[in-house]
Amino acid sequence: MKIRRELWFGFILMGLIILGTAGVMLSAEQLSRGHLGLAMLALVVVAIMLGFPTAFTLMGMGMIFTWFAYDRDITKTLDLMVQSAFKVMSNDVLISIPLFVFMGYLVERANLIEKLFRSLHLALARVPGSLAVATLFTCAVFATATGIVGAVVTLMGLLAFPQMLRAGYDVKLSAGAITAGGCLGILIPPSVMLIVYGATAGVSVVQLYAGALFPGLMLAGLYIIYVILIAKFKPELAPPLSEEGRRIDLPPLMSRVAAAFPGAALSGLLLALKGRNNANIPASYLLKQLLAALLPAIIVLGLLGLVWNSVTRPDPNLAYSAQSGAAGTGTSSGGLAEPPGSSGLREPPGAGGLREPPGSGGLREPSSRGGLAEPPGASGGLREPPASGGLAEPPGASSLRDPPGADGLREPSGGGLSEPPGSSGQDQHATALPHVPAPTGFWIGAGAAAVALIAFYAVLSFQRFEVFKMLLSSFFPLVVLILSVLGSIVFGLATPTEAAAVGAFGGFLLAAAYRQLTLTVVKDSAFLTAKTSAMVCWLFVGSSIFSAAFALLGGQELVEKWVLSMNLSKTEFLILSQVIIFLLGWPLEWTEIIVIFMPIFIPLLDNFGVDPLFFGLLVALNLQTAFLSPPVAMAAFYLKGVSPPHVTLNQIFRGMLPFMGIQVFAIVLLYVLPEIGLWLPKTLYGR
Amino acid sequence: MQKLLLAVDRLSSWVGQAFAWAIVLLTALITWEVFSRYALNKPHDWALNAQIMLYGLLFMSAGAYTLAKNGHVRGDVLYGFFQPRTQATVDLVLYLLFFLPGIFALTWAGWDYALESLAIREKTFSATPLPLYPFKFVIPFSGAMLLLQGLVEIIRCIACIRDGEWPSREQDVEEVDVEKLKKMVKVSDEDIAALAATAPRSAK
């Protein structure tokens, strides 16, 4: 009677909530409207647990209680409802949700996960527990790019699970690696969960992304370390690959090259080309292979060139703003934008860029919200003074503040005159503009890159070259897509919305490159995007009405008074709140937890001096566990759906437990060392 | 009856799917805007407002579509373990208690709100103003679609209470379509079944 037990579990939980609320209500000396708010909160949790669509539960409940709160004034209630709905419709943070979702569906349908997994597991063949490590790696990359837990777990269940079982891996370990890995996508940015948190808590999504990057990578790293340790100390759970599983078959032409010129791939290819008749292999084939082999060298050289150009380049903006300052054109700080990559291009002083017409006050450029953040040490080619519409900023004003509504990015060195590190010399802004000598740091970096390249080519055998080519066509495109989306957000080159749209466009390109871009794929992705966005955003419509009612009734003050009366220290408060969120993760989904409960928690943070950004990172890590904790652990059910009959749901749940333990460990680690999350936002935005 | 229900389903889906193309438009618009601003140095002040309208239109009008496909997120602690009759009873009560009043109020208020906006021909605050009132009509429109779809769902609940099983719905694209995914990575059911042979070894 398993079903019975689940039902009992739910009913007992519901009973406890109702009893608890009744206890609070009855123990109060006099019932205030705040108590009504608390009752509403308890009722809504019970109603959600009953299983009615959450968005409408919130909306209906919110409406009824708003009506009470306004002393049965229907007009006011209706006004509040429609304004809440319109607020969600015109929310410029939530707008990136459909775009990221759309990008995810397109990338998923580009169908490169098979290649990705195969290339990664061949590349990692020597690592202990290589299949599980490759699984985690694949999941981390693919889940980050798509963010669709169900699809990633199902796909990996189809691809990696059979291979691991055949290789003699423990069922529990394999299942745990797949389910835990598949959930990484909701934490590692760009993730929808962080947007939802940012929109609810009023925290900048840009900073959340910057903050969640290292905790996300840390969690993935901890998973991988755990798997490697298991494979090292309990090899019977994750035996090393057999010779057969590790062998890489060369394509016929390539094996002829390898036979004729054994040794490193690069020299082999060069020698084959040099030979009189190219060892009977078409020269075009050899040249193509050589180009692929030389790609890392070309990229490194190109990057070095760009960096050299930018660190030695006289700063045109410096010249420009100095010029315009001298000419006294005080309002010209807006809209000067150099195209990326035109680092050599010089802006003619005084005539440069687009001048914002003074008095276009309401004009709002998307770019102004991104502000400017120059990565220290990154190529200084991309440079954009905060293009604030109508915000007149005299050039040379120090400590430039962001326009209202900006995401809080600040220029690292303040003022319109920020220089890329390394470029020295105030006197460079004359007309001649000669290159300045590159700093030593650049040459050290170049040397290190050269050594790395030499080492790379020394170990690049023909087999490894095949793996490298596979990585080139599966791993690198995804990583480049993720990094460019994330990089442009975090470094302030684009708003999350813009980056998401360009990412979706990248998804189009990726699907096209893998010959998967058909009308059906686009249609399916668009329809799924519509449904997913409707699900999330209607939830917001419901919850904004609900939160308004809760605030109107004064439930918030009651909670605040109650929490403060407990005399908690900061640590106790954090632990208590995380435990509550962890427990809520059992019956509820993360969307519901964030949109309903974060508006209650966030105002409390001030009393304890907790940074909402840091709290968001803890919550995001915490909600990971919600995906892995029975009975609502969706990941387990997706995996069960595609696993062979002898794998039981219990085995999968037991396999997830150690990974859940790692998640809790990661939360503790983040709590003890907040710098893991806060270092990057601090460095970039100086908060 | 079933025919009528499916017809309304199809109407909701058709509307939702028609506006789902807004996402393609949105992607194209923003990508172009980014290109235009960074490469051509020609930002458009109306772009942000247009983006927001496309986004609002996309998700609001997909509300009924999502409801028709049973895609709104539910708390799944108990619901999945209920008998269909219990599920339908819970749903029916809560549709009448929460859904109908809530959505009806939203539609009603949205209609007034949009009419007010129409009366003054409201425009966005930007250098190139876009008309705002059509966007406000999205609220009553989506609300009405949801109301219609909600009535259909209520009839479904009643049918389910009577028959003891849920009336069927039409198929739609699923986020996790196992069969499709299997085809994508070329894994067949036989392959999975063949894995049973590994059971004794992996169990040890």
PDB file of C-alpha atoms in Angstrom, chain A residues 76-264:
ATOM      1  CA  LYS A  76     -10.134  49.061  -5.397  1.00  0.00           C
ATOM      2  CA  THR A  77      -9.764  45.302  -5.542  1.00  0.00           C
ATOM      3  CA  LEU A  78     -10.248  45.248  -9.286  1.00  0.00           C
ATOM      4  CA  ASP A  79      -7.787  48.099  -9.766  1.00  0.00           C
ATOM      5  CA  LEU A  80      -5.169  46.300  -7.743  1.00  0.00           C
ATOM      6  CA  MET A  81      -5.652  43.118  -9.743  1.00  0.00           C
ATOM      7  CA  VAL A  82      -5.349  44.676 -13.139  1.00  0.00           C
ATOM      8  CA  GLN A  83      -2.383  46.763 -12.081  1.00  0.00           C
ATOM      9  CA  SER A  84      -0.628  43.684 -10.727  1.00  0.00           C
ATOM     10  CA  ALA A  85      -1.211  41.905 -14.009  1.00  0.00           C
ATOM     11  CA  PHE A  86       0.029  44.850 -16.021  1.00  0.00           C
ATOM     12  CA  LYS A  87       3.103  45.132 -13.827  1.00  0.00           C
ATOM     13  CA  VAL A  88       4.071  41.588 -14.754  1.00  0.00           C
ATOM     14  CA  MET A  89       3.314  42.215 -18.415  1.00  0.00           C
ATOM     15  CA  SER A  90       5.632  45.191 -18.540  1.00  0.00           C
ATOM     16  CA  ASN A  91       8.361  43.742 -16.335  1.00  0.00           C
ATOM     17  CA  ASP A  92      11.681  44.230 -18.041  1.00  0.00           C
ATOM     18  CA  VAL A  93      13.443  41.545 -15.993  1.00  0.00           C
ATOM     19  CA  LEU A  94      11.042  38.715 -16.745  1.00  0.00           C
ATOM     20  CA  ILE A  95      11.295  39.399 -20.462  1.00  0.00           C
ATOM     21  CA  SER A  96      14.518  37.405 -20.609  1.00  0.00           C
ATOM     22  CA  ILE A  97      12.750  34.241 -19.412  1.00  0.00           C
ATOM     23  CA  PRO A  98      11.069  33.336 -22.727  1.00  0.00           C
ATOM     24  CA  LEU A  99      14.278  34.160 -24.559  1.00  0.00           C
ATOM     25  CA  PHE A 100      16.460  31.918 -22.421  1.00  0.00           C
ATOM     26  CA  VAL A 101      13.841  29.175 -22.573  1.00  0.00           C
ATOM     27  CA  PHE A 102      13.683  29.487 -26.344  1.00  0.00           C
ATOM     28  CA  MET A 103      17.467  29.308 -26.577  1.00  0.00           C
ATOM     29  CA  GLY A 104      17.377  26.168 -24.442  1.00  0.00           C
ATOM     30  CA  TYR A 105      14.856  24.400 -26.652  1.00  0.00           C
ATOM     31  CA  LEU A 106      16.762  25.278 -29.802  1.00  0.00           C
ATOM     32  CA  VAL A 107      20.075  24.086 -28.370  1.00  0.00           C
ATOM     33  CA  GLU A 108      18.459  20.901 -27.127  1.00  0.00           C
ATOM     34  CA  ARG A 109      17.097  20.178 -30.574  1.00  0.00           C
ATOM     35  CA  ALA A 110      20.438  20.840 -32.246  1.00  0.00           C
ATOM     36  CA  ASN A 111      21.109  17.298 -31.040  1.00  0.00           C
ATOM     37  CA  LEU A 112      24.754  17.507 -30.129  1.00  0.00           C
ATOM     38  CA  ILE A 113      24.498  15.810 -26.749  1.00  0.00           C
ATOM     39  CA  GLU A 114      25.406  12.414 -28.194  1.00  0.00           C
ATOM     40  CA  LYS A 115      28.613  13.728 -29.694  1.00  0.00           C
ATOM     41  CA  LEU A 116      29.288  15.794 -26.623  1.00  0.00           C
ATOM     42  CA  PHE A 117      29.087  12.822 -24.301  1.00  0.00           C
ATOM     43  CA  ARG A 118      31.141  10.555 -26.539  1.00  0.00           C
ATOM     44  CA  SER A 119      33.913  13.069 -27.053  1.00  0.00           C
ATOM     45  CA  LEU A 120      34.052  13.959 -23.381  1.00  0.00           C
ATOM     46  CA  HIS A 121      34.204  10.379 -22.239  1.00  0.00           C
ATOM     47  CA  LEU A 122      36.968   9.582 -24.691  1.00  0.00           C
ATOM     48  CA  ALA A 123      38.837  12.689 -23.661  1.00  0.00           C
ATOM     49  CA  LEU A 124      38.498  11.752 -20.006  1.00  0.00           C
ATOM     50  CA  ALA A 125      39.167   8.027 -20.474  1.00  0.00           C
ATOM     51  CA  ARG A 126      42.141   8.024 -18.135  1.00  0.00           C
ATOM     52  CA  VAL A 127      40.355   9.674 -15.220  1.00  0.00           C
ATOM     53  CA  PRO A 128      39.034   7.216 -12.633  1.00  0.00           C
ATOM     54  CA  GLY A 129      35.305   6.755 -13.033  1.00  0.00           C
ATOM     55  CA  SER A 130      35.624   8.369 -16.433  1.00  0.00           C
ATOM     56  CA  LEU A 131      32.098   7.569 -17.579  1.00  0.00           C
ATOM     57  CA  ALA A 132      30.509   9.132 -14.525  1.00  0.00           C
ATOM     58  CA  VAL A 133      32.837  12.123 -14.710  1.00  0.00           C
ATOM     59  CA  ALA A 134      32.032  12.563 -18.386  1.00  0.00           C
ATOM     60  CA  THR A 135      28.342  12.291 -17.534  1.00  0.00           C
ATOM     61  CA  LEU A 136      28.620  15.061 -14.984  1.00  0.00           C
ATOM     62  CA  PHE A 137      30.653  17.158 -17.390  1.00  0.00           C
ATOM     63  CA  THR A 138      28.163  16.678 -20.208  1.00  0.00           C
ATOM     64  CA  CYS A 139      25.268  17.415 -17.905  1.00  0.00           C
ATOM     65  CA  ALA A 140      26.899  20.566 -16.599  1.00  0.00           C
ATOM     66  CA  VAL A 141      27.578  21.933 -20.070  1.00  0.00           C
ATOM     67  CA  PHE A 142      24.364  20.806 -21.697  1.00  0.00           C
ATOM     68  CA  ALA A 143      22.123  21.629 -18.754  1.00  0.00           C
ATOM     69  CA  THR A 144      23.660  25.068 -18.528  1.00  0.00           C
ATOM     70  CA  ALA A 145      22.983  25.731 -22.185  1.00  0.00           C
ATOM     71  CA  THR A 146      19.447  24.368 -22.179  1.00  0.00           C
ATOM     72  CA  GLY A 147      18.265  24.637 -18.587  1.00  0.00           C
ATOM     73  CA  ILE A 148      15.647  21.922 -19.149  1.00  0.00           C
ATOM     74  CA  VAL A 149      16.088  19.399 -16.349  1.00  0.00           C
ATOM     75  CA  GLY A 150      13.689  16.805 -17.711  1.00  0.00           C
ATOM     76  CA  ALA A 151      15.193  16.654 -21.170  1.00  0.00           C
ATOM     77  CA  VAL A 152      18.771  16.487 -19.933  1.00  0.00           C
ATOM     78  CA  VAL A 153      18.053  13.699 -17.461  1.00  0.00           C
ATOM     79  CA  THR A 154      16.065  11.745 -20.042  1.00  0.00           C
ATOM     80  CA  LEU A 155      18.718  12.129 -22.718  1.00  0.00           C
ATOM     81  CA  MET A 156      21.530  11.171 -20.383  1.00  0.00           C
ATOM     82  CA  GLY A 157      19.418   8.296 -19.135  1.00  0.00           C
ATOM     83  CA  LEU A 158      19.272   7.087 -22.715  1.00  0.00           C
ATOM     84  CA  LEU A 159      22.910   7.726 -23.581  1.00  0.00           C
ATOM     85  CA  ALA A 160      25.065   7.458 -20.505  1.00  0.00           C
ATOM     86  CA  PHE A 161      23.069   5.146 -18.271  1.00  0.00           C
ATOM     87  CA  PRO A 162      23.297   2.085 -20.547  1.00  0.00           C
ATOM     88  CA  GLN A 163      27.002   2.661 -21.090  1.00  0.00           C
ATOM     89  CA  MET A 164      27.693   2.924 -17.398  1.00  0.00           C
ATOM     90  CA  LEU A 165      25.667  -0.174 -16.612  1.00  0.00           C
ATOM     91  CA  ARG A 166      27.402  -2.117 -19.369  1.00  0.00           C
ATOM     92  CA  ALA A 167      30.782  -0.999 -18.065  1.00  0.00           C
ATOM     93  CA  GLY A 168      29.846  -2.462 -14.703  1.00  0.00           C
ATOM     94  CA  TYR A 169      29.130   0.761 -12.854  1.00  0.00           C
ATOM     95  CA  ASP A 170      27.030   0.659  -9.745  1.00  0.00           C
ATOM     96  CA  VAL A 171      23.384   1.432 -10.521  1.00  0.00           C
ATOM     97  CA  LYS A 172      23.064   3.861  -7.646  1.00  0.00           C
ATOM     98  CA  LEU A 173      26.212   5.797  -8.532  1.00  0.00           C
ATOM     99  CA  SER A 174      25.218   6.037 -12.188  1.00  0.00           C
ATOM    100  CA  ALA A 175      21.706   7.175 -11.374  1.00  0.00           C
ATOM    101  CA  GLY A 176      22.977   9.724  -8.881  1.00  0.00           C
ATOM    102  CA  ALA A 177      25.467  11.186 -11.338  1.00  0.00           C
ATOM    103  CA  ILE A 178      22.810  11.622 -14.025  1.00  0.00           C
ATOM    104  CA  THR A 179      20.119  13.102 -11.820  1.00  0.00           C
ATOM    105  CA  ALA A 180      22.451  15.399  -9.914  1.00  0.00           C
ATOM    106  CA  GLY A 181      24.206  16.515 -13.093  1.00  0.00           C
ATOM    107  CA  GLY A 182      20.936  17.193 -14.883  1.00  0.00           C
ATOM    108  CA  CYS A 183      19.861  19.608 -12.167  1.00  0.00           C
ATOM    109  CA  LEU A 184      23.012  21.712 -12.380  1.00  0.00           C
ATOM    110  CA  GLY A 185      21.449  23.761 -15.155  1.00  0.00           C
ATOM    111  CA  ILE A 186      19.084  25.504 -12.805  1.00  0.00           C
ATOM    112  CA  LEU A 187      21.959  26.892 -10.753  1.00  0.00           C
ATOM    113  CA  ILE A 188      24.794  27.606 -13.168  1.00  0.00           C
ATOM    114  CA  PRO A 189      23.955  30.809 -15.000  1.00  0.00           C
ATOM    115  CA  PRO A 190      22.372  31.655 -17.373  1.00  0.00           C
ATOM    116  CA  SER A 191      19.520  30.071 -15.476  1.00  0.00           C
ATOM    117  CA  VAL A 192      15.857  30.938 -15.321  1.00  0.00           C
ATOM    118  CA  MET A 193      15.700  30.384 -11.582  1.00  0.00           C
ATOM    119  CA  LEU A 194      18.033  33.287 -10.916  1.00  0.00           C
ATOM    120  CA  ILE A 195      15.924  35.553 -13.132  1.00  0.00           C
ATOM    121  CA  VAL A 196      12.822  34.562 -11.196  1.00  0.00           C
ATOM    122  CA  TYR A 197      14.613  35.243  -7.915  1.00  0.00           C
ATOM    123  CA  GLY A 198      15.968  38.548  -9.200  1.00  0.00           C
ATOM    124  CA  ALA A 199      12.538  39.666 -10.349  1.00  0.00           C
ATOM    125  CA  THR A 200      10.928  38.686  -7.067  1.00  0.00           C
ATOM    126  CA  ALA A 201      13.582  40.011  -4.728  1.00  0.00           C
ATOM    127  CA  GLY A 202      14.543  43.071  -6.718  1.00  0.00           C
ATOM    128  CA  VAL A 203      18.146  41.963  -6.957  1.00  0.00           C
ATOM    129  CA  SER A 204      20.069  42.668 -10.146  1.00  0.00           C
ATOM    130  CA  VAL A 205      20.116  39.598 -12.359  1.00  0.00           C
ATOM    131  CA  VAL A 206      23.554  40.603 -13.596  1.00  0.00           C
ATOM    132  CA  GLN A 207      24.986  40.417 -10.100  1.00  0.00           C
ATOM    133  CA  LEU A 208      23.161  37.181  -9.386  1.00  0.00           C
ATOM    134  CA  TYR A 209      24.709  35.655 -12.477  1.00  0.00           C
ATOM    135  CA  ALA A 210      28.158  36.853 -11.514  1.00  0.00           C
ATOM    136  CA  GLY A 211      27.603  35.568  -7.997  1.00  0.00           C
ATOM    137  CA  ALA A 212      26.196  32.169  -8.921  1.00  0.00           C
ATOM    138  CA  LEU A 213      28.938  31.329 -11.380  1.00  0.00           C
ATOM    139  CA  PHE A 214      31.512  30.101  -8.894  1.00  0.00           C
ATOM    140  CA  PRO A 215      29.099  28.344  -6.516  1.00  0.00           C
ATOM    141  CA  GLY A 216      27.667  26.554  -9.553  1.00  0.00           C
ATOM    142  CA  LEU A 217      31.078  25.508 -10.796  1.00  0.00           C
ATOM    143  CA  MET A 218      32.022  24.569  -7.248  1.00  0.00           C
ATOM    144  CA  LEU A 219      29.018  22.275  -6.955  1.00  0.00           C
ATOM    145  CA  ALA A 220      29.833  20.619 -10.282  1.00  0.00           C
ATOM    146  CA  GLY A 221      33.439  20.296  -9.145  1.00  0.00           C
ATOM    147  CA  LEU A 222      32.418  18.712  -5.845  1.00  0.00           C
ATOM    148  CA  TYR A 223      30.282  16.166  -7.703  1.00  0.00           C
ATOM    149  CA  ILE A 224      33.203  15.293  -9.949  1.00  0.00           C
ATOM    150  CA  ILE A 225      35.644  15.019  -7.040  1.00  0.00           C
ATOM    151  CA  TYR A 226      33.200  12.768  -5.221  1.00  0.00           C
ATOM    152  CA  VAL A 227      32.861  10.481  -8.231  1.00  0.00           C
ATOM    153  CA  ILE A 228      36.617  10.339  -8.741  1.00  0.00           C
ATOM    154  CA  LEU A 229      37.181   9.506  -5.075  1.00  0.00           C
ATOM    155  CA  ILE A 230      34.594   6.750  -5.217  1.00  0.00           C
ATOM    156  CA  ALA A 231      36.195   5.310  -8.334  1.00  0.00           C
ATOM    157  CA  LYS A 232      39.624   5.508  -6.720  1.00  0.00           C
ATOM    158  CA  PHE A 233      38.735   3.862  -3.422  1.00  0.00           C
ATOM    159  CA  LYS A 234      35.904   1.595  -4.444  1.00  0.00           C
ATOM    160  CA  PRO A 235      36.828   0.608  -7.985  1.00  0.00           C
ATOM    161  CA  GLU A 236      34.200  -2.131  -7.948  1.00  0.00           C
ATOM    162  CA  LEU A 237      31.544   0.591  -8.068  1.00  0.00           C
ATOM    163  CA  ALA A 238      33.094   2.329 -11.064  1.00  0.00           C
ATOM    164  CA  PRO A 239      35.569   0.054 -12.823  1.00  0.00           C
ATOM    165  CA  PRO A 240      38.021   1.582 -15.307  1.00  0.00           C
ATOM    166  CA  LEU A 241      37.095   1.340 -18.961  1.00  0.00           C
ATOM    167  CA  SER A 242      38.128  -1.697 -20.891  1.00  0.00           C
ATOM    168  CA  GLU A 243      40.643  -1.328 -23.719  1.00  0.00           C
ATOM    169  CA  GLU A 244      37.806  -1.720 -26.159  1.00  0.00           C
ATOM    170  CA  GLY A 245      35.771   1.079 -24.628  1.00  0.00           C
ATOM    171  CA  ARG A 246      38.757   3.372 -24.763  1.00  0.00           C
ATOM    172  CA  ARG A 247      39.864   2.646 -28.297  1.00  0.00           C
ATOM    173  CA  ILE A 248      39.439   5.402 -30.818  1.00  0.00           C
ATOM    174  CA  ASP A 249      39.114   4.346 -34.408  1.00  0.00           C
ATOM    175  CA  LEU A 250      40.847   6.610 -36.855  1.00  0.00           C
ATOM    176  CA  PRO A 251      39.118   7.318 -40.141  1.00  0.00           C
ATOM    177  CA  PRO A 252      40.786   5.356 -42.999  1.00  0.00           C
ATOM    178  CA  LEU A 253      42.693   8.245 -44.517  1.00  0.00           C
ATOM    179  CA  MET A 254      43.928   9.349 -41.154  1.00  0.00           C
ATOM    180  CA  SER A 255      45.107   5.906 -40.166  1.00  0.00           C
ATOM    181  CA  ARG A 256      47.215   5.841 -43.317  1.00  0.00           C
ATOM    182  CA  VAL A 257      48.870   9.071 -42.259  1.00  0.00           C
ATOM    183  CA  ALA A 258      49.375   7.658 -38.797  1.00  0.00           C
ATOM    184  CA  ALA A 259      50.884   4.461 -40.197  1.00  0.00           C
ATOM    185  CA  ALA A 260      53.274   6.332 -42.436  1.00  0.00           C
ATOM    186  CA  PHE A 261      54.341   8.913 -39.879  1.00  0.00           C
ATOM    187  CA  PRO A 262      53.934   7.589 -36.362  1.00  0.00           C
ATOM    188  CA  GLY A 263      54.334  10.071 -33.557  1.00  0.00           C
ATOM    189  CA  ALA A 264      52.659  13.354 -32.926  1.00  0.00           C
TER     190      ALA A 264
END
